[in-house]
Coordinates of C-alpha atoms and ligand atoms in Angstrom, one line a residue:
X780 CA 10.3 -11.6 4.2
X781 CA 9.7 -10.9 0.7
X782 CA 8.9 -7.1 0.0
X783 CA 5.7 -6.2 -1.8
X784 CA 4.7 -3.2 -4.1
X785 CA 3.4 -0.3 -1.9
X786 CA -0.1 -0.3 -0.9
X787 CA -2.5 0.9 -3.6
X788 CA 0.1 0.6 -6.6
X789 CA 0.0 -2.1 -9.2
X790 CA 2.6 -3.9 -11.1
X791 CA 1.6 -3.8 -14.9
X792 CA 2.7 -7.4 -15.9
X793 CA 3.6 -8.1 -19.6
X794 CA 0.0 -8.8 -20.8
X795 CA -1.3 -5.7 -19.2
X796 CA 2.0 -3.7 -19.9
X797 CA 1.3 -4.5 -23.5
X798 CA -2.4 -3.3 -23.3
X799 CA -1.5 -0.2 -21.7
X800 CA 0.8 0.6 -24.8
X801 CA -1.9 -0.2 -27.0
X802 CA -4.3 1.8 -25.1
X803 CA -1.8 5.2 -25.4
X804 CA -1.1 4.3 -29.2
X805 CA -4.9 4.2 -29.8
X806 CA -5.2 7.5 -27.7
X807 CA -2.5 9.2 -29.8
X808 CA -4.0 7.8 -33.1
X809 CA -7.5 9.2 -32.3
X810 CA -6.6 12.4 -30.6
X811 CA -3.8 13.2 -33.4
X812 CA -6.6 13.4 -35.8
X813 CA -8.0 16.4 -33.7
X814 CA -4.4 17.8 -33.9
X815 CA -3.3 17.3 -30.4
X816 CA 0.4 16.6 -30.0
X817 CA 2.3 15.0 -27.0
X818 CA 3.9 17.0 -24.1
X819 CA 5.7 15.4 -21.3
X820 CA 6.1 17.1 -18.1
X821 CA 7.8 16.3 -14.7
X822 CA 6.0 13.9 -12.4
X823 CA 7.1 16.1 -9.5
X824 CA 6.3 19.9 -9.2
X825 CA 6.3 22.8 -6.7
X826 CA 3.8 22.0 -4.3
X827 CA 2.6 25.4 -4.8
X828 CA 1.6 24.7 -8.3
X829 CA -1.0 22.3 -7.1
X830 CA -2.1 24.7 -4.0
X831 CA -2.8 27.4 -6.5
X832 CA -4.0 25.5 -9.4
X833 CA -6.2 22.8 -8.1
X834 CA -7.3 24.6 -4.8
X835 CA -6.3 24.2 -1.3
X836 CA -9.4 23.3 -0.1
X837 CA -9.8 20.4 -2.4
X838 CA -9.4 16.8 -1.1
X839 CA -6.6 16.3 -3.8
X840 CA -4.6 18.9 -2.1
X841 CA -5.4 19.1 1.4
X842 CA -5.5 15.3 2.0
X843 CA -4.1 13.3 -1.0
X844 CA -0.8 14.7 -2.0
X845 CA 2.2 13.0 -1.8
X846 CA 5.0 15.6 -0.9
X847 CA 8.5 14.8 -1.3
X848 CA 11.7 16.2 0.5
X849 CA 14.9 15.3 -0.8
X850 CA 17.8 14.0 1.4
X851 CA 19.4 17.4 1.8
X852 CA 16.2 19.3 2.4
X853 CA 15.3 16.7 5.1
X854 CA 18.3 17.1 6.9
X855 CA 17.8 20.9 6.8
X856 CA 14.2 20.2 8.2
X857 CA 15.4 18.2 11.0
X858 CA 18.0 20.9 11.8
X859 CA 14.9 23.3 12.3
X860 CA 15.5 25.1 9.2
X861 CA 12.1 26.3 7.3
X862 CA 11.8 24.9 3.7
X863 CA 11.8 27.4 0.8
X864 CA 8.6 27.3 -1.2
X865 CA 10.5 26.0 -4.0
X866 CA 12.0 23.1 -2.2
X867 CA 8.4 21.8 -1.5
X868 CA 7.8 19.3 -4.1
X869 CA 5.0 16.9 -4.6
X870 CA 4.1 14.0 -6.9
X871 CA 1.5 15.2 -9.4
X872 CA -1.8 14.3 -8.4
X873 CA -3.3 15.1 -12.1
X874 CA -1.9 16.3 -15.3
X875 CA -3.6 19.7 -15.8
X876 CA -1.7 22.0 -13.5
X877 CA 1.7 20.8 -14.9
X878 CA 0.7 21.0 -18.5
X879 CA -0.8 24.7 -18.0
X880 CA 2.4 25.5 -16.0
X881 CA 4.7 24.4 -19.1
X882 CA 2.2 26.3 -21.5
X883 CA 3.0 29.7 -19.4
X884 CA 6.6 28.9 -18.6
X885 CA 7.3 28.3 -22.5
X886 CA 5.0 30.8 -23.9
X887 CA 3.3 28.1 -25.8
X888 CA 0.2 30.3 -26.7
X889 CA 1.6 33.7 -27.9
X890 CA -1.0 36.4 -28.5
X891 CA -2.8 35.6 -31.9
X892 CA -1.5 32.1 -32.0
X893 CA -4.0 29.1 -32.9
X894 CA -4.8 27.0 -29.5
X895 CA -2.2 24.6 -28.2
X896 CA -3.6 21.2 -28.2
X897 CA -1.6 19.0 -26.0
X898 CA -1.8 15.5 -25.0
X899 CA -0.1 13.4 -22.1
X900 CA 0.0 9.9 -20.6
X901 CA 1.5 8.6 -17.3
X902 CA 1.2 8.2 -13.7
X903 CA -0.6 10.3 -11.2
X904 CA -0.4 10.0 -7.6
X905 CA -3.1 10.5 -4.8
X906 CA -2.7 9.0 -1.2
X907 CA -6.4 7.9 -1.4
X908 CA -7.8 4.7 0.6
X909 CA -7.0 2.1 -1.9
X910 CA -9.8 -0.1 -3.2
X911 CA -10.9 -1.7 -6.7
X912 CA -10.6 1.1 -9.3
X913 CA -9.1 3.4 -6.9
X914 CA -5.2 3.7 -6.5
X915 CA -2.5 5.7 -5.3
X916 CA -0.6 5.4 -8.3
X917 CA -2.8 5.2 -11.4
X918 CA -2.3 6.1 -15.0
X919 CA -4.0 8.9 -17.0
X920 CA -4.4 9.7 -20.4
X921 CA -5.3 13.3 -20.9
X922 CA -5.4 16.3 -23.1
X923 CA -5.4 20.1 -22.7
X924 CA -6.4 22.7 -25.2
X925 CA -5.2 26.3 -24.2
X926 CA -5.9 29.6 -26.1
X927 CA -9.7 29.3 -27.3
X928 CA -13.0 29.6 -25.2
X929 CA -15.2 28.6 -28.1
X930 CA -17.9 26.0 -27.3
X931 CA -16.5 24.0 -30.3
X932 CA -13.4 23.1 -28.2
X933 CA -15.5 21.9 -25.5
X934 CA -17.8 19.8 -27.7
X935 CA -15.1 18.6 -29.9
X936 CA -12.9 17.4 -27.1
X937 CA -16.0 15.2 -25.6
X938 CA -16.8 13.8 -29.0
X939 CA -13.2 12.7 -29.4
X940 CA -13.1 11.1 -26.0
X941 CA -16.3 9.2 -26.8
X942 CA -14.5 8.2 -30.2
X943 CA -11.7 7.0 -28.2
X944 CA -13.9 4.7 -25.9
X945 CA -15.6 3.3 -29.1
X946 CA -12.3 2.5 -30.9
X947 CA -11.3 0.7 -27.6
X948 CA -14.4 -1.5 -27.8
X949 CA -16.5 -0.1 -24.9
X950 CA -20.1 -0.7 -25.7
X951 CA -21.8 2.9 -26.1
X952 CA -24.8 1.3 -23.7
X953 CA -22.3 0.5 -21.0
X954 CA -21.4 4.3 -20.4
X955 CA -23.3 7.6 -19.1
X956 CA -22.0 10.9 -20.4
X957 CA -22.9 13.7 -17.6
X958 CA -22.4 17.4 -18.5
X959 CA -23.1 20.6 -16.3
X960 CA -21.9 24.2 -16.5
X961 CA -20.3 25.6 -13.4
X962 CA -20.6 29.2 -14.6
X963 CA -18.0 31.8 -14.4
X964 CA -16.5 34.5 -12.0
X965 CA -19.6 36.8 -12.8
X966 CA -22.3 34.3 -12.0
X967 CA -20.8 31.8 -9.8
X968 CA -20.4 33.9 -6.5
X969 CA -24.2 34.8 -6.2
X970 CA -24.7 30.9 -6.7
X971 CA -22.3 29.9 -4.2
X972 CA -24.1 32.5 -1.7
X973 CA -27.4 30.8 -2.6
X974 CA -26.1 27.2 -1.9
X975 CA -24.5 28.3 1.4
X976 CA -28.0 30.1 2.5
X977 CA -29.6 26.6 1.5
X978 CA -26.9 24.6 3.7
X979 CA -27.3 26.9 6.7
X980 CA -31.1 26.0 6.7
X981 CA -30.3 22.4 6.4
X982 CA -27.1 22.2 8.6
X983 CA -28.5 19.7 10.9
X984 CA -28.7 17.3 8.0
X985 CA -25.2 17.7 6.8
X986 CA -22.1 15.7 7.8
X987 CA -19.4 17.5 9.8
X988 CA -17.1 17.9 6.7
X989 CA -19.6 19.7 4.6
X990 CA -20.6 22.0 7.6
X991 CA -16.7 22.8 7.7
X992 CA -16.5 23.3 4.2
X993 CA -19.8 25.3 4.0
X994 CA -17.9 28.9 4.1
X995 CA -15.0 28.1 1.9
X996 CA -16.4 25.6 -0.6
X997 CA -20.0 25.0 -0.2
X998 CA -20.3 23.4 -3.8
X999 CA -18.3 20.3 -2.5
X1000 CA -21.4 19.1 -0.7
X1001 CA -22.8 18.2 -3.9
X1002 CA -19.9 15.5 -4.3
X1003 CA -20.2 14.4 -0.6
X1004 CA -20.8 10.5 -0.6
X1005 CA -22.6 10.5 2.9
X1006 CA -26.2 9.5 2.2
X1007 CA -27.5 12.1 4.6
X1008 CA -25.8 14.8 2.6
X1009 CA -26.8 13.5 -0.8
X1010 CA -30.6 13.5 0.2
X1011 CA -30.3 17.1 1.8
X1012 CA -28.6 18.4 -1.2
X1013 CA -31.1 17.2 -3.6
X1014 CA -33.2 20.0 -3.3
X1015 CA -30.6 22.8 -3.3
X1016 CA -30.5 25.5 -5.7
X1017 CA -29.2 24.4 -9.1
X1018 CA -26.4 26.1 -10.9
X1019 CA -28.2 26.0 -14.2
X1020 CA -31.0 28.3 -12.8
X1021 CA -28.4 30.8 -11.8
X1022 CA -26.1 30.8 -15.1
X1023 CA -25.4 34.4 -16.6
X1024 CA -26.5 35.0 -20.2
X1025 CA -22.8 34.3 -21.7
X1026 CA -22.7 31.1 -19.8
X1027 CA -26.2 30.1 -20.6
X1028 CA -25.4 30.5 -24.3
X1029 CA -22.1 28.6 -24.0
X1030 CA -23.6 25.8 -22.3
X1031 CA -26.4 25.8 -24.8
X1032 CA -23.9 25.6 -27.7
X1033 CA -21.8 23.0 -26.3
X1034 CA -25.0 20.8 -25.9
X1035 CA -26.2 21.5 -29.5
X1036 CA -23.0 20.6 -31.2
X1037 CA -23.1 17.2 -29.0
X1038 CA -26.6 16.5 -30.2
X1039 CA -25.4 17.4 -33.8
X1040 CA -22.4 15.0 -33.5
X1041 CA -24.9 12.3 -32.1
X1042 CA -23.2 11.9 -28.7
X1043 CA -25.9 11.2 -26.1
X1044 CA -25.6 13.0 -22.8
X1045 CA -27.3 13.5 -19.6
X1046 CA -27.5 17.0 -17.9
X1047 CA -26.5 16.7 -14.3
X1048 CA -26.8 20.3 -12.4
X1049 CA -25.2 18.6 -9.4
X1050 CA -21.9 17.6 -11.0
X1051 CA -19.2 19.9 -9.5
X1052 CA -16.0 17.7 -10.0
X1053 CA -13.3 17.7 -7.4
X1054 CA -11.0 20.2 -8.7
X1055 CA -11.4 23.8 -8.1
X1056 CA -10.1 25.1 -11.6
X1057 CA -13.4 24.5 -13.4
X1058 CA -15.5 27.2 -15.2
X1059 CA -18.4 26.7 -17.5
X1060 CA -18.5 23.2 -19.0
X1061 CA -17.8 20.2 -16.8
X1062 CA -18.5 16.4 -17.8
X1063 CA -17.9 13.0 -16.6
X1064 CA -18.0 9.6 -18.2
X1065 CA -19.4 7.0 -15.8
X1066 CA -20.0 3.2 -16.2
X1067 CA -22.8 1.6 -14.9
X1068 CA -21.6 -1.7 -13.6
X1069 CA -18.6 -3.3 -12.0
X1070 CA -16.8 -0.3 -10.3
X1071 CA -19.0 0.7 -7.5
X1072 CA -18.4 4.1 -6.5
X1073 CA -15.3 4.3 -8.6
X1074 CA -17.6 4.9 -11.6
X1075 CA -16.1 7.7 -13.4
X1076 CA -13.7 6.4 -16.0
X1077 CA -12.9 10.0 -17.3
X1078 CA -14.0 13.6 -16.8
X1079 CA -12.8 17.1 -17.4
X1080 CA -13.9 20.7 -18.3
X1081 CA -13.1 24.5 -19.1
X1082 CA -10.7 26.2 -16.7
X1083 CA -10.7 29.7 -18.2
X1084 CA -8.9 31.2 -15.2
X1085 CA -6.1 28.5 -14.5
X1086 CA -3.5 30.1 -16.5
X1087 CA -3.6 33.4 -14.6
X1088 CA -3.7 31.4 -11.3
X1089 CA -0.4 30.1 -11.9
X1090 CA 1.2 33.4 -13.2
X1091 CA 0.3 33.6 -16.8
X1092 CA -1.7 35.9 -18.8
X1093 CA -5.4 35.2 -19.4
X1094 CA -5.7 32.0 -21.5
X1095 CA -8.6 30.0 -21.6
X1096 CA -8.4 26.1 -21.5
X1097 CA -10.4 23.0 -21.8
X1098 CA -9.3 19.4 -21.1
X1099 CA -9.9 15.8 -19.6
X1100 CA -8.3 12.9 -18.5
X1101 CA -9.3 9.3 -18.5
X1102 CA -8.4 6.8 -15.8
X1103 CA -6.5 4.1 -17.5
X1104 CA -7.0 1.6 -14.7
X1105 CA -10.9 2.0 -14.3
X1106 CA -11.4 2.3 -18.1
X1107 CA -9.4 -1.1 -18.4
X1108 CA -11.9 -2.6 -15.6
X1109 CA -14.7 -1.5 -17.5
X1110 CA -13.3 -3.0 -20.7
X1111 CA -12.9 -6.2 -18.9
X1112 CA -16.2 -6.1 -17.8
X1113 CA -17.5 -5.6 -21.3
X1114 CA -15.5 -8.9 -22.1
X1115 CA -12.4 -7.1 -23.8
X1116 CA -9.4 -9.4 -23.2
X1117 CA -5.6 -8.5 -22.8
X1118 CA -3.6 -9.2 -25.9
X1119 CA -1.0 -12.2 -25.2
X1120 CA 2.4 -10.5 -24.5
X1121 CA 4.1 -13.5 -26.1
X1122 CA 4.7 -12.8 -29.7
X1123 CA 6.8 -15.5 -31.5
X1124 CA 6.5 -16.4 -35.1
X1125 CA 9.3 -18.7 -35.4
X1126 CA 11.1 -21.2 -33.4
X1127 CA 14.5 -22.4 -34.3
X1128 CA 14.8 -25.8 -33.1
X1129 CA 18.0 -28.2 -32.7
X1130 CA 17.7 -31.9 -33.3
X1131 CA 21.1 -32.3 -31.7
X1132 CA 23.5 -30.3 -29.2
X1133 CA 26.2 -29.8 -31.9
X1134 CA 24.0 -27.5 -34.2
X1135 CA 23.2 -24.8 -31.4
X1136 CA 25.6 -22.6 -32.8
X1137 CA 24.1 -22.6 -36.1
X1138 CA 20.7 -22.3 -34.6
X1139 CA 21.8 -19.2 -32.7
X1140 CA 23.2 -17.9 -36.2
X1141 CA 20.2 -18.5 -38.1
X1142 CA 17.8 -17.0 -35.2
X1143 CA 20.0 -13.7 -35.5
X1144 CA 19.5 -13.6 -39.2
X1145 CA 15.9 -14.2 -38.9
X1146 CA 15.3 -11.4 -36.4
X1147 CA 17.6 -9.1 -38.7
X1148 CA 14.9 -9.9 -41.3
X1149 CA 12.1 -8.6 -39.2
X1150 CA 10.8 -12.2 -38.0
X1151 CA 9.9 -12.7 -34.1
X1152 CA 12.2 -15.5 -33.3
X1153 CA 12.7 -17.7 -30.3
X1154 CA 15.2 -20.6 -29.6
X1155 CA 15.9 -23.0 -26.7
X1156 CA 18.2 -21.5 -24.0
X1157 CA 17.7 -24.7 -21.6
X1158 CA 19.4 -27.7 -23.3
X1159 CA 15.9 -29.1 -24.0
X1160 CA 15.4 -32.3 -26.1
X1161 CA 13.5 -31.8 -29.7
X1162 CA 10.5 -33.0 -28.3
X1163 CA 10.4 -30.4 -25.6
X1164 CA 11.5 -27.9 -27.9
X1165 CA 8.6 -28.7 -30.0
X1166 CA 6.3 -28.4 -26.9
X1167 CA 7.7 -24.9 -26.2
X1168 CA 7.2 -23.7 -29.7
X1169 CA 3.4 -24.8 -29.6
X1170 CA 3.2 -23.0 -26.1
X1171 CA 4.8 -20.0 -27.7
X1172 CA 2.3 -20.3 -30.5
X1173 CA 5.0 -20.1 -33.1
X1174 CA 3.8 -20.3 -36.7
X1175 CA 6.7 -22.0 -38.0
X1176 CA 9.7 -24.1 -36.6
X1177 CA 12.8 -24.5 -38.4
X1178 CA 14.6 -27.8 -37.4
X1179 CA 18.5 -28.0 -37.7
X1180 CA 20.0 -31.3 -37.8
X1181 CA 23.6 -32.5 -38.3
X1182 CA 22.7 -34.3 -41.6
X1183 CA 20.8 -31.6 -43.1
X1184 CA 23.2 -28.9 -42.1
X1185 CA 26.0 -30.7 -43.6
X1186 CA 24.4 -30.2 -46.9
X1187 CA 23.5 -26.6 -46.1
X1188 CA 19.8 -27.4 -45.6
X1189 CA 17.2 -26.9 -42.9
X1190 CA 13.4 -28.2 -42.4
X1191 CA 10.9 -25.6 -42.3
X1192 CA 7.7 -26.8 -40.7
X1193 CA 4.2 -24.9 -40.8
X1194 CA 2.8 -25.5 -37.5
X1195 CA -0.8 -25.1 -38.7
X1196 CA -0.7 -27.1 -41.9
X1197 CA 2.1 -29.5 -40.7
X1198 CA 3.7 -29.4 -44.2
X1199 CA 7.5 -29.5 -44.1
X1200 CA 10.1 -28.4 -46.8
X1201 CA 13.7 -28.7 -47.2
X1202 CA 15.2 -25.3 -47.9
X1203 CA 18.9 -23.8 -48.1
X1204 CA 19.7 -22.4 -45.0
X1205 CA 20.6 -19.0 -46.6
X1206 CA 17.3 -18.9 -47.9
X1207 CA 15.1 -19.5 -44.5
X1208 CA 14.4 -15.8 -43.8
X1209 CA 13.3 -15.1 -47.4
X1210 CA 11.0 -18.2 -47.5
X1211 CA 9.6 -17.3 -44.1
X1212 CA 8.8 -13.9 -45.6
X1213 CA 7.3 -15.2 -48.5
X1214 CA 5.1 -17.4 -46.4
X1215 CA 3.7 -14.0 -44.7
X1216 CA 6.0 -13.7 -41.6
Ligands
LIG1000 P1 -10.3 13.6 -12.3 O1 -11.4 13.4 -12.5 O2 -9.8 13.9 -10.9 O3 -9.7 14.7 -13.2 O4 -9.5 12.3 -12.9 C1 -9.7 11.9 -14.0 C2 -9.8 10.2 -14.2 O5 -8.7 9.8 -13.5 C3 -11.0 9.8 -13.4 O6 -12.2 9.9 -14.0 C4 -10.6 8.4 -12.9 O7 -11.0 7.5 -14.0 C5 -9.2 8.5 -12.8 N1 -8.9 8.6 -11.3 C6 -8.7 9.5 -10.5 N2 -8.1 9.2 -9.2 C7 -8.0 7.9 -9.4 C8 -7.5 6.9 -8.5 N3 -7.2 7.4 -7.2 N4 -7.4 5.6 -8.8 C9 -7.6 5.2 -10.3 N5 -7.9 6.1 -11.2 C10 -8.3 7.4 -10.8 C11 -8.5 15.3 -13.4 O8 -7.5 14.5 -13.2 C12 -8.5 16.3 -14.2 N6 -6.9 16.7 -14.5 C13 -9.1 16.3 -15.6 C14 -9.0 17.2 -16.5 C15 -8.0 17.7 -17.4 N7 -9.7 18.7 -16.5 C16 -9.3 19.4 -17.2 N8 -8.3 18.8 -17.9

């Protein structure tokens, strides 16, 4: 029986793989203008990093991590030995924890240094129930800025993300930008207590999960997809009524800067996000159509305590990640097509079999001159070679025939104007370059 890709994973076939390359290039181009430089961290990290960084009580950590055990460790485990913490490894469910770990480990933000502006792109892994727009291996492009808590960092990054979507061709009207502030260690505990007290009064209306999480993580109930919970939580206390003066001021500045940049947003005081590291600004970009409940194409926020959580000195941070697959589905919904992966400018055709070596040589010379060139590898007739050249959308075909070749000549045919000219075989690359290839 044929073996298929694992459930919840996707092959990026050539047209899409090419689109993913363009996606990453566009991100690097846009984010580079804001000072972001690449970082590439391991796909696998110590499980402990995610437990401490993202939070043990989050769905991502408690239910969705792929935890890996190497062969040697598995043997020890089967022998009844306990695994050391550093032998417990997990596939990264997101990129922030690993990036912050690298910043701390390599001291990328020494005292007095400007903020480290980092960007990454690559696969993330979450053992979620697969459906359209929700995969177990998916790609993110993300940025993290460490070392500054100024609201200009938050606003700049959100503006930059919206510029990226625009550059990819996403219509502004197809997206909603939701913003909120999660407060800080000073104001959030009292708010959390207020939400818990509210939930206790409405316990009968809440699902089992929310009732269970009420003590540890009551704010998660705002994220619950069970209709009864959403209804019950609609009248719960709002964080924005509980922010301390500093958080209120920070949030106000972020919103003012977004307004100033002409970026439209909606305030959503129930936006809490699914990861525990956030403080102050959080945001999400959602699309209206086509993705059902998987409507968030990107999101992020501020995490001023995360560096300390993973053992570093206090280093404020802000970042976001956008989901490539969901953004791609939304772009397709908006009518943006994949580019065609086949890129052939020139086809070298053989009139007879005895010129094949010369065709092989000429194709090589043309490629060395920078022209994307293809030739027949299956012994096709000349007619069928022309058909193939058409299919590959070659702009020119060079035909080698024994008579012309004996005089050192080749026939160059422009496939759109159908003009033909005989040129010296050594001149073919130059003639084609002159013609714009
Ligand atoms: P997140 O909201 O969990 O944030 O993920 C960011 C984006 O990744 C989502 O908006 C969504 O488009 C995509 N995504 C998440 N899970 C899946 C999935 N199972 N299948 C397909 N796409 C998915 C983070 O990951 C944070 N690290 C963002 C961040 C960076 N916050 C601060 N810095």
